[in-house]
Tab-separated table of C-alpha atoms in Angstrom:
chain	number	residue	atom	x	y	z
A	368	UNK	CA	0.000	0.000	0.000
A	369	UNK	CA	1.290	3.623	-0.551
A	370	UNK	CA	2.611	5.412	2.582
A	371	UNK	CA	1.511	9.137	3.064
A	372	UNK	CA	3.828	11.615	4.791
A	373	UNK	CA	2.258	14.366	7.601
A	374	UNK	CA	3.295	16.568	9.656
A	375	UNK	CA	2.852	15.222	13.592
A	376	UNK	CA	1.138	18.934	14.064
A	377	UNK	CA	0.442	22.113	13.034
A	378	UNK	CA	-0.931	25.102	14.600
A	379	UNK	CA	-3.252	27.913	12.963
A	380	UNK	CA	-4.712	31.561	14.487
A	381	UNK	CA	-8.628	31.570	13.950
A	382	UNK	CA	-10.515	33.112	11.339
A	383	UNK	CA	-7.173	32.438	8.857
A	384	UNK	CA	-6.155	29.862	6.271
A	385	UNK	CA	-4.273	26.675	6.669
A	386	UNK	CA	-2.374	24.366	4.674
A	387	UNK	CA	-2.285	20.777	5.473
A	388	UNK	CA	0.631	19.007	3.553
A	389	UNK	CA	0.280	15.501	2.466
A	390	UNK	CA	3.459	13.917	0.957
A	391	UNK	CA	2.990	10.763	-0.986
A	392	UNK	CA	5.499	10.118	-3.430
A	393	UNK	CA	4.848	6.459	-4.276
A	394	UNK	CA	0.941	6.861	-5.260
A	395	UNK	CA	0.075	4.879	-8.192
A	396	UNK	CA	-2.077	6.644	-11.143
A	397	UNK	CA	-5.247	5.191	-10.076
A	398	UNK	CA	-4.678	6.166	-6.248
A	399	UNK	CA	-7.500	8.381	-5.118
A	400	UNK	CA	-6.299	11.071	-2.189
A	401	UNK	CA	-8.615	11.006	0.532
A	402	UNK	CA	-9.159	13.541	3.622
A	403	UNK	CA	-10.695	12.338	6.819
A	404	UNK	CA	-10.780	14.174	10.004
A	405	UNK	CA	-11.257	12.875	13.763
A	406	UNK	CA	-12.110	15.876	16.371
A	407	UNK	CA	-12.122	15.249	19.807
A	408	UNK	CA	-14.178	11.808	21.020
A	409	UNK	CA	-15.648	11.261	17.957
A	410	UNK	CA	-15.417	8.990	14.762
A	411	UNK	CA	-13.623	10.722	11.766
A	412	UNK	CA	-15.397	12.576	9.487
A	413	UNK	CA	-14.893	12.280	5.590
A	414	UNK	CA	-13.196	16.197	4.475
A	415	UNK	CA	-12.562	15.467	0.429
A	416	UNK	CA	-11.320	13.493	-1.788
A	417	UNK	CA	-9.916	13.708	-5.629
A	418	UNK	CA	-7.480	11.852	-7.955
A	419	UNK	CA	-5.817	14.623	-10.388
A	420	UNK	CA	-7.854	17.589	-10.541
A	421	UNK	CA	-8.339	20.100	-7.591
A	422	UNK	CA	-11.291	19.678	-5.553
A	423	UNK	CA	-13.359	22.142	-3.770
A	424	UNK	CA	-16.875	21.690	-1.598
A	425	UNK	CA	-18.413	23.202	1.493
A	426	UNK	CA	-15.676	21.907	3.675
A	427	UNK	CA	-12.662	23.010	2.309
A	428	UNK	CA	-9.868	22.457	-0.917
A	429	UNK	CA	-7.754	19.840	-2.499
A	430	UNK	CA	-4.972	21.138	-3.804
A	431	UNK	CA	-2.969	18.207	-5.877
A	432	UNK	CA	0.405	18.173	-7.636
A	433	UNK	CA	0.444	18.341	-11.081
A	434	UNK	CA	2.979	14.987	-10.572
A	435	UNK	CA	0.353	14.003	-7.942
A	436	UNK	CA	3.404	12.998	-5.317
A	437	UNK	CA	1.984	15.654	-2.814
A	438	UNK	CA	-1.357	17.462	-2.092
A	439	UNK	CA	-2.540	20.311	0.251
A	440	UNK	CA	-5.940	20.648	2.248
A	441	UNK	CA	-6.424	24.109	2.535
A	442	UNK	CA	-8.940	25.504	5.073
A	443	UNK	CA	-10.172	29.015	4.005
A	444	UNK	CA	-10.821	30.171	7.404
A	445	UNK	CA	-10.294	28.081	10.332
A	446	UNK	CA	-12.541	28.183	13.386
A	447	UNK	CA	-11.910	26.318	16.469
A	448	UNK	CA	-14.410	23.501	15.994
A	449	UNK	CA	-11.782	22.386	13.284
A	450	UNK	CA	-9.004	21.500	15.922
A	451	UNK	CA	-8.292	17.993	15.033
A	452	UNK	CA	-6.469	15.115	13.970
A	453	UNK	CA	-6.250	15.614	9.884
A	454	UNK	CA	-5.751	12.219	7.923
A	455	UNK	CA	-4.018	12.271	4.654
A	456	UNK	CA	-4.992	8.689	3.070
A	457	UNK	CA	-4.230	6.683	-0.601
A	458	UNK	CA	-7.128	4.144	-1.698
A	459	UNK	CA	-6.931	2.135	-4.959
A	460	UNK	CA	-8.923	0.222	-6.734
A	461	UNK	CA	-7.369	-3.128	-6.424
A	462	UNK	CA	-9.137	-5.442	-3.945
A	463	UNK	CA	-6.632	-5.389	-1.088
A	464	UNK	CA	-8.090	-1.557	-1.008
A	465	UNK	CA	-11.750	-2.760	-0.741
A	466	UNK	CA	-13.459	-0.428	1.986
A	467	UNK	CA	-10.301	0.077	3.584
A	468	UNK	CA	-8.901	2.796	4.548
A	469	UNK	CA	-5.115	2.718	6.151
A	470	UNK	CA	-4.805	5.723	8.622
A	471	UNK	CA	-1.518	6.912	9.500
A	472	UNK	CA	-0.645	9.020	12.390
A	473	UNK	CA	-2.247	12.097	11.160
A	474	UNK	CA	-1.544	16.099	11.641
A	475	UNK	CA	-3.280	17.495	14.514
A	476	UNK	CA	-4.502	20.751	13.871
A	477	UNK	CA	-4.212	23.409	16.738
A	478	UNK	CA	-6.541	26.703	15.918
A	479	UNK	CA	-5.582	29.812	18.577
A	480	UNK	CA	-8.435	31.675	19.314
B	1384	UNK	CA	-30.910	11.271	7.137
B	1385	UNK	CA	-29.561	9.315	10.568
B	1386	UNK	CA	-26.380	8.956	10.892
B	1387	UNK	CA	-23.921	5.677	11.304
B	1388	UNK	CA	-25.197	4.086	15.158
B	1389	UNK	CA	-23.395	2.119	17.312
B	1390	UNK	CA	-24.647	0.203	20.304
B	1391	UNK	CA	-23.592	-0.361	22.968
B	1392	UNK	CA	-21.757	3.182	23.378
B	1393	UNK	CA	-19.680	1.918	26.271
B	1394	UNK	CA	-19.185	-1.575	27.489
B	1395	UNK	CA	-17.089	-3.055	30.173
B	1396	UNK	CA	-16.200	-7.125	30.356
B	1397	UNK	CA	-13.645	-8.772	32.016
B	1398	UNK	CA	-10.644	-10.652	30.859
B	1399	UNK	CA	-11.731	-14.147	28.733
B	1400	UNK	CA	-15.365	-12.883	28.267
B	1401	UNK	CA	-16.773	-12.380	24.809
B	1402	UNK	CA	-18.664	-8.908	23.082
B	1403	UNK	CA	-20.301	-8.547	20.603
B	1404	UNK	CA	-21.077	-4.788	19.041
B	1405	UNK	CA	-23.790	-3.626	16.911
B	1406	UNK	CA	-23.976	-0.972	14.064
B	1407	UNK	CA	-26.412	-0.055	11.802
B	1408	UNK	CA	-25.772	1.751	8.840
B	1409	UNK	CA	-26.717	5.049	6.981
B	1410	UNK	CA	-30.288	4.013	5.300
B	1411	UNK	CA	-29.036	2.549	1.625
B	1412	UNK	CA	-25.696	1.915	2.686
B	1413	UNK	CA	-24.680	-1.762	1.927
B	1414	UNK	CA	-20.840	-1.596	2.866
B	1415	UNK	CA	-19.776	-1.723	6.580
B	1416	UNK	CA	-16.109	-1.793	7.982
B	1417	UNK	CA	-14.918	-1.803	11.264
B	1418	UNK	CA	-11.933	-0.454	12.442
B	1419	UNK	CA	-9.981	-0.279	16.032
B	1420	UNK	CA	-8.462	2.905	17.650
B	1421	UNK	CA	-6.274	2.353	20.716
B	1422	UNK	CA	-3.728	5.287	21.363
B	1423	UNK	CA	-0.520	2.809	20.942
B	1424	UNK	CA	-1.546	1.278	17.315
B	1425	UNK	CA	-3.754	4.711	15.812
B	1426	UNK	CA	-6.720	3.483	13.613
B	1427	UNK	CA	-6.786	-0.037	12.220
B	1428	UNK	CA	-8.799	-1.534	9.835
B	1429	UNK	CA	-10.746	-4.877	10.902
B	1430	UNK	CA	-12.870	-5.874	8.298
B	1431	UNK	CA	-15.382	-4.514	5.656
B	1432	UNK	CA	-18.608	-6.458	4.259
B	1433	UNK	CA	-20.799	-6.066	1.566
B	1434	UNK	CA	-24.296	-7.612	0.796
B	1435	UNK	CA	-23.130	-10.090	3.789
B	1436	UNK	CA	-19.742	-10.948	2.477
B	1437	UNK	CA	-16.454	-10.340	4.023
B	1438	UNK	CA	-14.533	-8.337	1.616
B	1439	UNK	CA	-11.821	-7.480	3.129
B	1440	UNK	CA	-9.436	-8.246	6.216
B	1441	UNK	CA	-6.954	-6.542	8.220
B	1442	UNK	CA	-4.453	-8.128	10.174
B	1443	UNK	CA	-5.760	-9.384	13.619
B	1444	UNK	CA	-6.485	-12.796	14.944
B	1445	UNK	CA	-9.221	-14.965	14.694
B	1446	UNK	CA	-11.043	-14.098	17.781
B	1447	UNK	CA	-12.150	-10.913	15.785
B	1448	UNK	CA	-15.091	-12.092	13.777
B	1449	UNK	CA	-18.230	-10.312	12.358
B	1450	UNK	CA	-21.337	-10.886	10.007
B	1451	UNK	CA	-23.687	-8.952	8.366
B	1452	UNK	CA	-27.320	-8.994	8.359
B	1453	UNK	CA	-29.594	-8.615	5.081
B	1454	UNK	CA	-30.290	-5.082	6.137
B	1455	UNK	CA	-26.668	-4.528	5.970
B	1456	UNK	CA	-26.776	-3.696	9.800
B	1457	UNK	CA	-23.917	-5.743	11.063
B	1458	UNK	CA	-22.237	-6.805	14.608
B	1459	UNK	CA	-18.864	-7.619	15.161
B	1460	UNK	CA	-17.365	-10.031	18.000
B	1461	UNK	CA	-14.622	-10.742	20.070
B	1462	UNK	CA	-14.296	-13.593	22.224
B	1463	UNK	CA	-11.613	-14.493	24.740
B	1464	UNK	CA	-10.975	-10.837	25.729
B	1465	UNK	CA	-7.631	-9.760	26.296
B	1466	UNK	CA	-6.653	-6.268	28.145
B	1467	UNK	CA	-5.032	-5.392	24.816
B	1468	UNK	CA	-8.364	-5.721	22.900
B	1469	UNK	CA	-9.573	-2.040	25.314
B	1470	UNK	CA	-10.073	0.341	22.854
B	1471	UNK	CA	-12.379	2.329	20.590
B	1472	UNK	CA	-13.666	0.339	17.654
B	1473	UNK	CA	-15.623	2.433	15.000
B	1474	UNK	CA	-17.874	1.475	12.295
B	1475	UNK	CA	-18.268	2.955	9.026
B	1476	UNK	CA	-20.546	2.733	6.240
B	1477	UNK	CA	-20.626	3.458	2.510
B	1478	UNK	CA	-23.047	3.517	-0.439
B	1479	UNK	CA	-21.534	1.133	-2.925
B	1480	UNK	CA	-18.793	-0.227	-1.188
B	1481	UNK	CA	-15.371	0.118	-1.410
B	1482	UNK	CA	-12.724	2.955	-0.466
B	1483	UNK	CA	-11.462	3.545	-3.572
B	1484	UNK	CA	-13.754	6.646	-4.714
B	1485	UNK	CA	-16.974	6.594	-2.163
B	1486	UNK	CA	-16.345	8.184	1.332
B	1487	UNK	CA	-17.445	6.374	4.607
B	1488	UNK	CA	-19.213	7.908	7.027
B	1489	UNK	CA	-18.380	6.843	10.982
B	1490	UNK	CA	-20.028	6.234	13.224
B	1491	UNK	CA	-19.053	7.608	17.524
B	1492	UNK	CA	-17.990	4.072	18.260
B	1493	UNK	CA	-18.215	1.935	20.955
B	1494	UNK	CA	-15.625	2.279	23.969
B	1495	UNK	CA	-14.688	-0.992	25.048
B	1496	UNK	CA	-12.601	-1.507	28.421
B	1497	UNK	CA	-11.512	-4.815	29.094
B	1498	UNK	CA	-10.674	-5.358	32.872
């Protein structure tokens, strides 16, 4: 399975951006990059996802290399219900990827007030 | 639309009992995986069925087992309960199966301490 690369943490002021940085250099061309989030005592929570093409909805962005070995989730403006643990995560479509989802260590995410 | 549920929230056993947990997923769903979080080993994947077959299967022993039901709820066990089996164990659920392009949506889990 491909490895992602994180940051162990990152800190953010509220009310600003932040960039997340996902490294994950030995993806495969049919990887899709997936975002899940975990805040405090409860299950994570699916962010976004996208394969080559930046990716936008409600939540936040996708930013993805144009050699697709790295990609950014970018929070416009970051509140303090979005301190938490940030998983960067590579699924494919051959079967040993079937409805799993490998979760590394994660960033988490510290937003100052 | 409800979310993912999982009963019981919280359960305590002792040492060589057997659990089983419950889940039921979002209302269409037909995949559910489980997955265990203990602060030592992060979030690991158990096992994920679809239309009541195992699909998929992580790396932990045989006393981890689970089924799923024609209403694609499902329930997973453990018997002979170790301390090392106290943890979180989540449940997730997705439309069509498979991680590849679908999100899963979790569910709060069910905190297990084994004394």
């Amino acid at each position: 399975d491909a490895k992602t690369t994180q940051p162990n943490s990152m800190e953010s002021n509220e009310e600003e951006p932040v960039h997340l940085p996902c490294n994950h250099s030995t993806i495969s061309g049919t990887d899709y990059i997936h975002w899940y989030r975990q805040l405090p005592s409860q299950g994570p929570e699916y962010v976004i996802h996208g394969l080559t093409s930046n990716v936008n909805n409600r939540m936040a962005s996708l930013a993805i290399a144009e050699d697709r070995k790295s990609s950014t989730l970018i929070l416009h403006r970051a509140t303090l219900r979005d301190a938490a643990v940030y998983y960067c995560i590579l699924t494919g479509p051959s079967s040993s990827n079937t409805g799993k989802l490998i979760f590394g260590q994660g960033t988490t995410l510290q937003v100052k007030p | 639309k409800a979310g993912v549920t999982q009963t019981p929230r919280y359960l305590i056993k002792t040492r060589g009992q057997q659990v089983t947990l419950s889940c039921s997923p979002i209302s269409g769903h037909r995949s559910v995986s489980w997955y265990q979080q203990t602060p030592g080993q992060g979030l690991q994947f158990l096992f994920e069925y679809f239309s009541e077959t195992q699909r998929n299967k992580g790396n932990f022993p045989g006393r981890f087992s689970g089924r799923q039901f024609s209403n694609s709820r499902s329930e997973m066990n453990v018997s002979t309960l170790e301390l090392g089996d106290s943890a979180l164990y989540l449940c997730a659920s997705s439309l069509v199966g498979g991680a590849v392009s679908y999100e899963q949506y979790f569910g709060p889990g069910t905190r297990l301490t084994v004394t």
